[in-house]
Amino acid sequence: MEFTTLEDGTTVEAKQATASVEEQSLVKPQGLFARIRYYEELLDRKLGVESHSLDRVLPENRQPPNTLAMAFIWASATMNLSCFSTGFMGKEFGLSLGQTIPIMICATFLGACLTGWCATMGPGTGLRQVAISRYSFGFYPSSIIAALNVIEQLGWASVSCITGGQALRAVSDGHISMIVGVVIVACISLCFSFFGLKAVMTIEQFIWMIAFVVFMIIYGESAHHANLSDPPTVSGMTRSGNVLSLISVIYGSSASWCSIVSDFYVHYPVNTSKVKVFIYTTLGISLPTCIGMLLGACIASALDENPEWAAAYDNGIGEILQAIIYPRGFSKFLLVLLVLCGIGMNCIAIYAGALSAQLFAKPFQKIPRIIWTLIVFACILVIGIAGRDHLLAVLDNFLSLLGYWNTSFFVILFTEHYFFRNGNLANYDLDAWNTPSKLPVGYAGLTAFLCGAAGWIVGMDETYYVGALARKIGTDGGDIANELAFVFTSASYIPLRMLELKYVGR
């Protein structure tokens, strides 16, 4: 047994001396945020609450999760009531089930590929996705990405809370209001997000299993009602426009994760296979998403021939599931399970939203993550309660918008990595992620992003606004914002970045 002598001459066991030094190092600082950070670090030591979430995770400090967690985390985030609700969009656009199924599969996979590529940057850099974007957007323009990220995560979590609230209302036969349901789902999600990445990664590895079993049961009770012979209600250019709009919605739901995906991969080893990261992430998003969406599409196709289901659908997602599943008591049990599964998306959204808020600007980094977590939670409550009666409208507009800016985001990161850094992370000064003078100024990144935004504006087809080019496609318009964003951003970033390097030097 080893002993050591303290300054006062007392001889104690070495372990006790070490503990004493650690306790003395945690001196209570002055100032509100400093005190909160002090307690955050104390909770980190005692309970594992993540207190240094923004710092680059060095290779020697990493604690790698299970490799399969790369797939499981997204399976838990996507296989839920929100995904199921999106499956009804094909019916809303007047398309047949035969048209909806291939659109959903292809658009989901395409969007997931963007996220899969962005995921490969996480293990190699040990940085969060917004921090990685600083190497192409520049330090200050990347604040736009951080702000959009926060809005995106608020939207995702709000949609999840709304669908969960509808399910709880159905389970309680109306005794639990939508507002109370939204609050319950949000509060459960907060409990896990509060503890940080380790807690989120742990719970996400198991939630998908419950959702998968429940969805398979619902498939068994409803799939035989799917109406493949039901014709579309639109034709000609209008049908083409609606197909483009549906592609935009579905693609946006999968591509939207690309701006946060590396946040969850910073603890994987530097030498983790990029191919493995890409495949696990892409399939982890696309397969579970298709399971939920196609279930929704199959049920939607049967509404015209099943008045009971149609009437239940008018009262919310929870009501139609309760009408489908027998016996009724069993349906209530499954709905409760699906509500609990919804926290998978919320945990990711709250955690990533808080990180993005911290990365918005250096002064924001001084505010502890747990404070941002509570702020994000409060915003989710407000949005979820305000939009509780307009789920499909929220999905249509929100998911499309996600795809727009994430397309430009991906193009800029991808182009910077392969055209200007030769696809090699050795060409990144990873220690400079928080030093503006060592990062690109951002003239090229910001301008190219704005060029992409011009593409969104003329090509978007939303409830509140239809772009000049979008309105020319059929009577309802057709959403081509993602296609235009891809072209405009790609065409502008390369020459602008070359000029930036030539005249600015970084």
JSON list of N, CA and C in Angstrom, two decimals, residues 335-388:
[
{"chain": "A", "resi": 335, "resn": "LEU", "atom": "N", "xyz": [-49.63, 1.42, -28.71]},
{"chain": "A", "resi": 335, "resn": "LEU", "atom": "CA", "xyz": [-49.50, 2.87, -28.89]},
{"chain": "A", "resi": 335, "resn": "LEU", "atom": "C", "xyz": [-48.60, 3.48, -27.83]},
{"chain": "A", "resi": 336, "resn": "VAL", "atom": "N", "xyz": [-48.72, 3.00, -26.62]},
{"chain": "A", "resi": 336, "resn": "VAL", "atom": "CA", "xyz": [-47.84, 3.49, -25.55]},
{"chain": "A", "resi": 336, "resn": "VAL", "atom": "C", "xyz": [-46.39, 3.18, -25.89]},
{"chain": "A", "resi": 337, "resn": "LEU", "atom": "N", "xyz": [-46.14, 1.98, -26.41]},
{"chain": "A", "resi": 337, "resn": "LEU", "atom": "CA", "xyz": [-44.78, 1.61, -26.81]},
{"chain": "A", "resi": 337, "resn": "LEU", "atom": "C", "xyz": [-44.27, 2.53, -27.92]},
{"chain": "A", "resi": 338, "resn": "LEU", "atom": "N", "xyz": [-45.12, 2.85, -28.88]},
{"chain": "A", "resi": 338, "resn": "LEU", "atom": "CA", "xyz": [-44.70, 3.74, -29.97]},
{"chain": "A", "resi": 338, "resn": "LEU", "atom": "C", "xyz": [-44.42, 5.15, -29.47]},
{"chain": "A", "resi": 339, "resn": "VAL", "atom": "N", "xyz": [-45.18, 5.58, -28.49]},
{"chain": "A", "resi": 339, "resn": "VAL", "atom": "CA", "xyz": [-44.91, 6.89, -27.89]},
{"chain": "A", "resi": 339, "resn": "VAL", "atom": "C", "xyz": [-43.53, 6.90, -27.25]},
{"chain": "A", "resi": 340, "resn": "LEU", "atom": "N", "xyz": [-43.22, 5.83, -26.53]},
{"chain": "A", "resi": 340, "resn": "LEU", "atom": "CA", "xyz": [-41.91, 5.74, -25.90]},
{"chain": "A", "resi": 340, "resn": "LEU", "atom": "C", "xyz": [-40.79, 5.67, -26.94]},
{"chain": "A", "resi": 341, "resn": "CYS", "atom": "N", "xyz": [-41.08, 5.02, -28.08]},
{"chain": "A", "resi": 341, "resn": "CYS", "atom": "CA", "xyz": [-40.08, 4.94, -29.15]},
{"chain": "A", "resi": 341, "resn": "CYS", "atom": "C", "xyz": [-39.79, 6.32, -29.74]},
{"chain": "A", "resi": 342, "resn": "GLY", "atom": "N", "xyz": [-40.76, 7.21, -29.66]},
{"chain": "A", "resi": 342, "resn": "GLY", "atom": "CA", "xyz": [-40.57, 8.55, -30.20]},
{"chain": "A", "resi": 342, "resn": "GLY", "atom": "C", "xyz": [-39.49, 9.34, -29.50]},
{"chain": "A", "resi": 343, "resn": "ILE", "atom": "N", "xyz": [-39.14, 8.94, -28.29]},
{"chain": "A", "resi": 343, "resn": "ILE", "atom": "CA", "xyz": [-38.09, 9.68, -27.58]},
{"chain": "A", "resi": 343, "resn": "ILE", "atom": "C", "xyz": [-36.73, 9.45, -28.23]},
{"chain": "A", "resi": 344, "resn": "GLY", "atom": "N", "xyz": [-36.61, 8.41, -29.08]},
{"chain": "A", "resi": 344, "resn": "GLY", "atom": "CA", "xyz": [-35.34, 8.18, -29.77]},
{"chain": "A", "resi": 344, "resn": "GLY", "atom": "C", "xyz": [-34.96, 9.37, -30.64]},
{"chain": "A", "resi": 345, "resn": "MET", "atom": "N", "xyz": [-35.92, 9.86, -31.41]},
{"chain": "A", "resi": 345, "resn": "MET", "atom": "CA", "xyz": [-35.67, 11.04, -32.23]},
{"chain": "A", "resi": 345, "resn": "MET", "atom": "C", "xyz": [-35.46, 12.27, -31.36]},
{"chain": "A", "resi": 346, "resn": "ASN", "atom": "N", "xyz": [-36.26, 12.40, -30.33]},
{"chain": "A", "resi": 346, "resn": "ASN", "atom": "CA", "xyz": [-36.17, 13.60, -29.49]},
{"chain": "A", "resi": 346, "resn": "ASN", "atom": "C", "xyz": [-34.84, 13.71, -28.76]},
{"chain": "A", "resi": 347, "resn": "CYS", "atom": "N", "xyz": [-34.33, 12.59, -28.28]},
{"chain": "A", "resi": 347, "resn": "CYS", "atom": "CA", "xyz": [-33.04, 12.62, -27.58]},
{"chain": "A", "resi": 347, "resn": "CYS", "atom": "C", "xyz": [-31.94, 13.14, -28.49]},
{"chain": "A", "resi": 348, "resn": "ILE", "atom": "N", "xyz": [-31.93, 12.65, -29.72]},
{"chain": "A", "resi": 348, "resn": "ILE", "atom": "CA", "xyz": [-30.94, 13.10, -30.69]},
{"chain": "A", "resi": 348, "resn": "ILE", "atom": "C", "xyz": [-31.13, 14.58, -31.00]},
{"chain": "A", "resi": 349, "resn": "ALA", "atom": "N", "xyz": [-32.38, 14.98, -31.20]},
{"chain": "A", "resi": 349, "resn": "ALA", "atom": "CA", "xyz": [-32.67, 16.36, -31.58]},
{"chain": "A", "resi": 349, "resn": "ALA", "atom": "C", "xyz": [-32.31, 17.35, -30.47]},
{"chain": "A", "resi": 350, "resn": "ILE", "atom": "N", "xyz": [-32.66, 17.01, -29.25]},
{"chain": "A", "resi": 350, "resn": "ILE", "atom": "CA", "xyz": [-32.37, 17.92, -28.13]},
{"chain": "A", "resi": 350, "resn": "ILE", "atom": "C", "xyz": [-30.86, 18.02, -27.91]},
{"chain": "A", "resi": 351, "resn": "TYR", "atom": "N", "xyz": [-30.18, 16.88, -27.94]},
{"chain": "A", "resi": 351, "resn": "TYR", "atom": "CA", "xyz": [-28.72, 16.89, -27.73]},
{"chain": "A", "resi": 351, "resn": "TYR", "atom": "C", "xyz": [-28.01, 17.67, -28.83]},
{"chain": "A", "resi": 352, "resn": "ALA", "atom": "N", "xyz": [-28.32, 17.37, -30.10]},
{"chain": "A", "resi": 352, "resn": "ALA", "atom": "CA", "xyz": [-27.66, 18.04, -31.21]},
{"chain": "A", "resi": 352, "resn": "ALA", "atom": "C", "xyz": [-28.05, 19.52, -31.28]},
{"chain": "A", "resi": 353, "resn": "GLY", "atom": "N", "xyz": [-29.29, 19.83, -30.95]},
{"chain": "A", "resi": 353, "resn": "GLY", "atom": "CA", "xyz": [-29.72, 21.22, -30.96]},
{"chain": "A", "resi": 353, "resn": "GLY", "atom": "C", "xyz": [-28.97, 22.06, -29.94]},
{"chain": "A", "resi": 354, "resn": "ALA", "atom": "N", "xyz": [-28.74, 21.49, -28.77]},
{"chain": "A", "resi": 354, "resn": "ALA", "atom": "CA", "xyz": [-27.99, 22.20, -27.73]},
{"chain": "A", "resi": 354, "resn": "ALA", "atom": "C", "xyz": [-26.54, 22.42, -28.15]},
{"chain": "A", "resi": 355, "resn": "LEU", "atom": "N", "xyz": [-25.92, 21.41, -28.78]},
{"chain": "A", "resi": 355, "resn": "LEU", "atom": "CA", "xyz": [-24.54, 21.56, -29.25]},
{"chain": "A", "resi": 355, "resn": "LEU", "atom": "C", "xyz": [-24.44, 22.65, -30.33]},
{"chain": "A", "resi": 356, "resn": "SER", "atom": "N", "xyz": [-25.38, 22.64, -31.25]},
{"chain": "A", "resi": 356, "resn": "SER", "atom": "CA", "xyz": [-25.35, 23.64, -32.33]},
{"chain": "A", "resi": 356, "resn": "SER", "atom": "C", "xyz": [-25.54, 25.04, -31.78]},
{"chain": "A", "resi": 357, "resn": "ALA", "atom": "N", "xyz": [-26.36, 25.17, -30.74]},
{"chain": "A", "resi": 357, "resn": "ALA", "atom": "CA", "xyz": [-26.54, 26.48, -30.12]},
{"chain": "A", "resi": 357, "resn": "ALA", "atom": "C", "xyz": [-25.23, 26.97, -29.50]},
{"chain": "A", "resi": 358, "resn": "GLN", "atom": "N", "xyz": [-24.50, 26.06, -28.88]},
{"chain": "A", "resi": 358, "resn": "GLN", "atom": "CA", "xyz": [-23.20, 26.44, -28.31]},
{"chain": "A", "resi": 358, "resn": "GLN", "atom": "C", "xyz": [-22.21, 26.85, -29.39]},
{"chain": "A", "resi": 359, "resn": "LEU", "atom": "N", "xyz": [-22.28, 26.21, -30.54]},
{"chain": "A", "resi": 359, "resn": "LEU", "atom": "CA", "xyz": [-21.33, 26.48, -31.62]},
{"chain": "A", "resi": 359, "resn": "LEU", "atom": "C", "xyz": [-21.72, 27.69, -32.47]},
{"chain": "A", "resi": 360, "resn": "PHE", "atom": "N", "xyz": [-22.81, 28.34, -32.13]},
{"chain": "A", "resi": 360, "resn": "PHE", "atom": "CA", "xyz": [-23.24, 29.50, -32.90]},
{"chain": "A", "resi": 360, "resn": "PHE", "atom": "C", "xyz": [-22.22, 30.63, -32.83]},
{"chain": "A", "resi": 361, "resn": "ALA", "atom": "N", "xyz": [-21.66, 30.86, -31.67]},
{"chain": "A", "resi": 361, "resn": "ALA", "atom": "CA", "xyz": [-20.68, 31.93, -31.48]},
{"chain": "A", "resi": 361, "resn": "ALA", "atom": "C", "xyz": [-19.88, 31.65, -30.21]},
{"chain": "A", "resi": 362, "resn": "LYS", "atom": "N", "xyz": [-18.70, 32.22, -30.11]},
{"chain": "A", "resi": 362, "resn": "LYS", "atom": "CA", "xyz": [-17.85, 31.96, -28.95]},
{"chain": "A", "resi": 362, "resn": "LYS", "atom": "C", "xyz": [-18.52, 32.34, -27.62]},
{"chain": "A", "resi": 363, "resn": "PRO", "atom": "N", "xyz": [-19.22, 33.48, -27.54]},
{"chain": "A", "resi": 363, "resn": "PRO", "atom": "CA", "xyz": [-19.89, 33.79, -26.27]},
{"chain": "A", "resi": 363, "resn": "PRO", "atom": "C", "xyz": [-20.90, 32.71, -25.86]},
{"chain": "A", "resi": 364, "resn": "PHE", "atom": "N", "xyz": [-21.51, 32.06, -26.83]},
{"chain": "A", "resi": 364, "resn": "PHE", "atom": "CA", "xyz": [-22.49, 31.02, -26.53]},
{"chain": "A", "resi": 364, "resn": "PHE", "atom": "C", "xyz": [-21.83, 29.78, -25.95]},
{"chain": "A", "resi": 365, "resn": "GLN", "atom": "N", "xyz": [-20.53, 29.61, -26.24]},
{"chain": "A", "resi": 365, "resn": "GLN", "atom": "CA", "xyz": [-19.82, 28.44, -25.73]},
{"chain": "A", "resi": 365, "resn": "GLN", "atom": "C", "xyz": [-19.63, 28.52, -24.21]},
{"chain": "A", "resi": 366, "resn": "LYS", "atom": "N", "xyz": [-19.73, 29.72, -23.68]},
{"chain": "A", "resi": 366, "resn": "LYS", "atom": "CA", "xyz": [-19.57, 29.89, -22.23]},
{"chain": "A", "resi": 366, "resn": "LYS", "atom": "C", "xyz": [-20.80, 29.42, -21.46]},
{"chain": "A", "resi": 367, "resn": "ILE", "atom": "N", "xyz": [-21.92, 29.34, -22.16]},
{"chain": "A", "resi": 367, "resn": "ILE", "atom": "CA", "xyz": [-23.15, 28.87, -21.52]},
{"chain": "A", "resi": 367, "resn": "ILE", "atom": "C", "xyz": [-23.13, 27.34, -21.52]},
{"chain": "A", "resi": 368, "resn": "PRO", "atom": "N", "xyz": [-23.23, 26.70, -20.38]},
{"chain": "A", "resi": 368, "resn": "PRO", "atom": "CA", "xyz": [-23.13, 25.24, -20.30]},
{"chain": "A", "resi": 368, "resn": "PRO", "atom": "C", "xyz": [-24.17, 24.52, -21.15]},
{"chain": "A", "resi": 369, "resn": "ARG", "atom": "N", "xyz": [-23.81, 23.32, -21.57]},
{"chain": "A", "resi": 369, "resn": "ARG", "atom": "CA", "xyz": [-24.70, 22.53, -22.43]},
{"chain": "A", "resi": 369, "resn": "ARG", "atom": "C", "xyz": [-26.04, 22.26, -21.76]},
{"chain": "A", "resi": 370, "resn": "ILE", "atom": "N", "xyz": [-26.05, 22.04, -20.46]},
{"chain": "A", "resi": 370, "resn": "ILE", "atom": "CA", "xyz": [-27.30, 21.70, -19.80]},
{"chain": "A", "resi": 370, "resn": "ILE", "atom": "C", "xyz": [-28.29, 22.87, -19.85]},
{"chain": "A", "resi": 371, "resn": "ILE", "atom": "N", "xyz": [-27.76, 24.10, -19.88]},
{"chain": "A", "resi": 371, "resn": "ILE", "atom": "CA", "xyz": [-28.65, 25.27, -20.01]},
{"chain": "A", "resi": 371, "resn": "ILE", "atom": "C", "xyz": [-29.25, 25.30, -21.41]},
{"chain": "A", "resi": 372, "resn": "TRP", "atom": "N", "xyz": [-28.42, 25.07, -22.42]},
{"chain": "A", "resi": 372, "resn": "TRP", "atom": "CA", "xyz": [-28.94, 25.04, -23.79]},
{"chain": "A", "resi": 372, "resn": "TRP", "atom": "C", "xyz": [-29.93, 23.90, -23.97]},
{"chain": "A", "resi": 373, "resn": "THR", "atom": "N", "xyz": [-29.68, 22.80, -23.30]},
{"chain": "A", "resi": 373, "resn": "THR", "atom": "CA", "xyz": [-30.61, 21.67, -23.37]},
{"chain": "A", "resi": 373, "resn": "THR", "atom": "C", "xyz": [-31.99, 22.08, -22.86]},
{"chain": "A", "resi": 374, "resn": "LEU", "atom": "N", "xyz": [-32.01, 22.81, -21.77]},
{"chain": "A", "resi": 374, "resn": "LEU", "atom": "CA", "xyz": [-33.29, 23.26, -21.21]},
{"chain": "A", "resi": 374, "resn": "LEU", "atom": "C", "xyz": [-33.97, 24.30, -22.11]},
{"chain": "A", "resi": 375, "resn": "ILE", "atom": "N", "xyz": [-33.17, 25.16, -22.74]},
{"chain": "A", "resi": 375, "resn": "ILE", "atom": "CA", "xyz": [-33.73, 26.16, -23.65]},
{"chain": "A", "resi": 375, "resn": "ILE", "atom": "C", "xyz": [-34.35, 25.47, -24.87]},
{"chain": "A", "resi": 376, "resn": "VAL", "atom": "N", "xyz": [-33.63, 24.51, -25.44]},
{"chain": "A", "resi": 376, "resn": "VAL", "atom": "CA", "xyz": [-34.15, 23.76, -26.58]},
{"chain": "A", "resi": 376, "resn": "VAL", "atom": "C", "xyz": [-35.43, 23.03, -26.19]},
{"chain": "A", "resi": 377, "resn": "PHE", "atom": "N", "xyz": [-35.43, 22.44, -25.02]},
{"chain": "A", "resi": 377, "resn": "PHE", "atom": "CA", "xyz": [-36.61, 21.74, -24.51]},
{"chain": "A", "resi": 377, "resn": "PHE", "atom": "C", "xyz": [-37.81, 22.68, -24.43]},
{"chain": "A", "resi": 378, "resn": "ALA", "atom": "N", "xyz": [-37.60, 23.88, -23.92]},
{"chain": "A", "resi": 378, "resn": "ALA", "atom": "CA", "xyz": [-38.70, 24.84, -23.79]},
{"chain": "A", "resi": 378, "resn": "ALA", "atom": "C", "xyz": [-39.24, 25.24, -25.17]},
{"chain": "A", "resi": 379, "resn": "CYS", "atom": "N", "xyz": [-38.35, 25.43, -26.13]},
{"chain": "A", "resi": 379, "resn": "CYS", "atom": "CA", "xyz": [-38.78, 25.80, -27.49]},
{"chain": "A", "resi": 379, "resn": "CYS", "atom": "C", "xyz": [-39.58, 24.68, -28.13]},
{"chain": "A", "resi": 380, "resn": "ILE", "atom": "N", "xyz": [-39.16, 23.45, -27.89]},
{"chain": "A", "resi": 380, "resn": "ILE", "atom": "CA", "xyz": [-39.89, 22.30, -28.44]},
{"chain": "A", "resi": 380, "resn": "ILE", "atom": "C", "xyz": [-41.31, 22.25, -27.90]},
{"chain": "A", "resi": 381, "resn": "LEU", "atom": "N", "xyz": [-41.46, 22.53, -26.63]},
{"chain": "A", "resi": 381, "resn": "LEU", "atom": "CA", "xyz": [-42.79, 22.55, -26.03]},
{"chain": "A", "resi": 381, "resn": "LEU", "atom": "C", "xyz": [-43.68, 23.59, -26.70]},
{"chain": "A", "resi": 382, "resn": "VAL", "atom": "N", "xyz": [-43.14, 24.77, -26.90]},
{"chain": "A", "resi": 382, "resn": "VAL", "atom": "CA", "xyz": [-43.92, 25.86, -27.51]},
{"chain": "A", "resi": 382, "resn": "VAL", "atom": "C", "xyz": [-44.34, 25.50, -28.93]},
{"chain": "A", "resi": 383, "resn": "ILE", "atom": "N", "xyz": [-43.39, 25.01, -29.73]},
{"chain": "A", "resi": 383, "resn": "ILE", "atom": "CA", "xyz": [-43.69, 24.68, -31.13]},
{"chain": "A", "resi": 383, "resn": "ILE", "atom": "C", "xyz": [-44.64, 23.49, -31.21]},
{"chain": "A", "resi": 384, "resn": "GLY", "atom": "N", "xyz": [-44.40, 22.48, -30.38]},
{"chain": "A", "resi": 384, "resn": "GLY", "atom": "CA", "xyz": [-45.25, 21.29, -30.40]},
{"chain": "A", "resi": 384, "resn": "GLY", "atom": "C", "xyz": [-46.69, 21.60, -30.02]},
{"chain": "A", "resi": 385, "resn": "ILE", "atom": "N", "xyz": [-46.86, 22.45, -29.03]},
{"chain": "A", "resi": 385, "resn": "ILE", "atom": "CA", "xyz": [-48.21, 22.82, -28.60]},
{"chain": "A", "resi": 385, "resn": "ILE", "atom": "C", "xyz": [-48.89, 23.69, -29.65]},
{"chain": "A", "resi": 386, "resn": "ALA", "atom": "N", "xyz": [-48.13, 24.62, -30.25]},
{"chain": "A", "resi": 386, "resn": "ALA", "atom": "CA", "xyz": [-48.72, 25.52, -31.24]},
{"chain": "A", "resi": 386, "resn": "ALA", "atom": "C", "xyz": [-49.11, 24.78, -32.53]},
{"chain": "A", "resi": 387, "resn": "GLY", "atom": "N", "xyz": [-48.34, 23.75, -32.92]},
{"chain": "A", "resi": 387, "resn": "GLY", "atom": "CA", "xyz": [-48.61, 23.07, -34.18]},
{"chain": "A", "resi": 387, "resn": "GLY", "atom": "C", "xyz": [-49.30, 21.73, -34.02]},
{"chain": "A", "resi": 388, "resn": "ARG", "atom": "N", "xyz": [-49.89, 21.48, -32.87]},
{"chain": "A", "resi": 388, "resn": "ARG", "atom": "CA", "xyz": [-50.44, 20.15, -32.56]},
{"chain": "A", "resi": 388, "resn": "ARG", "atom": "C", "xyz": [-51.59, 19.73, -33.47]}
]
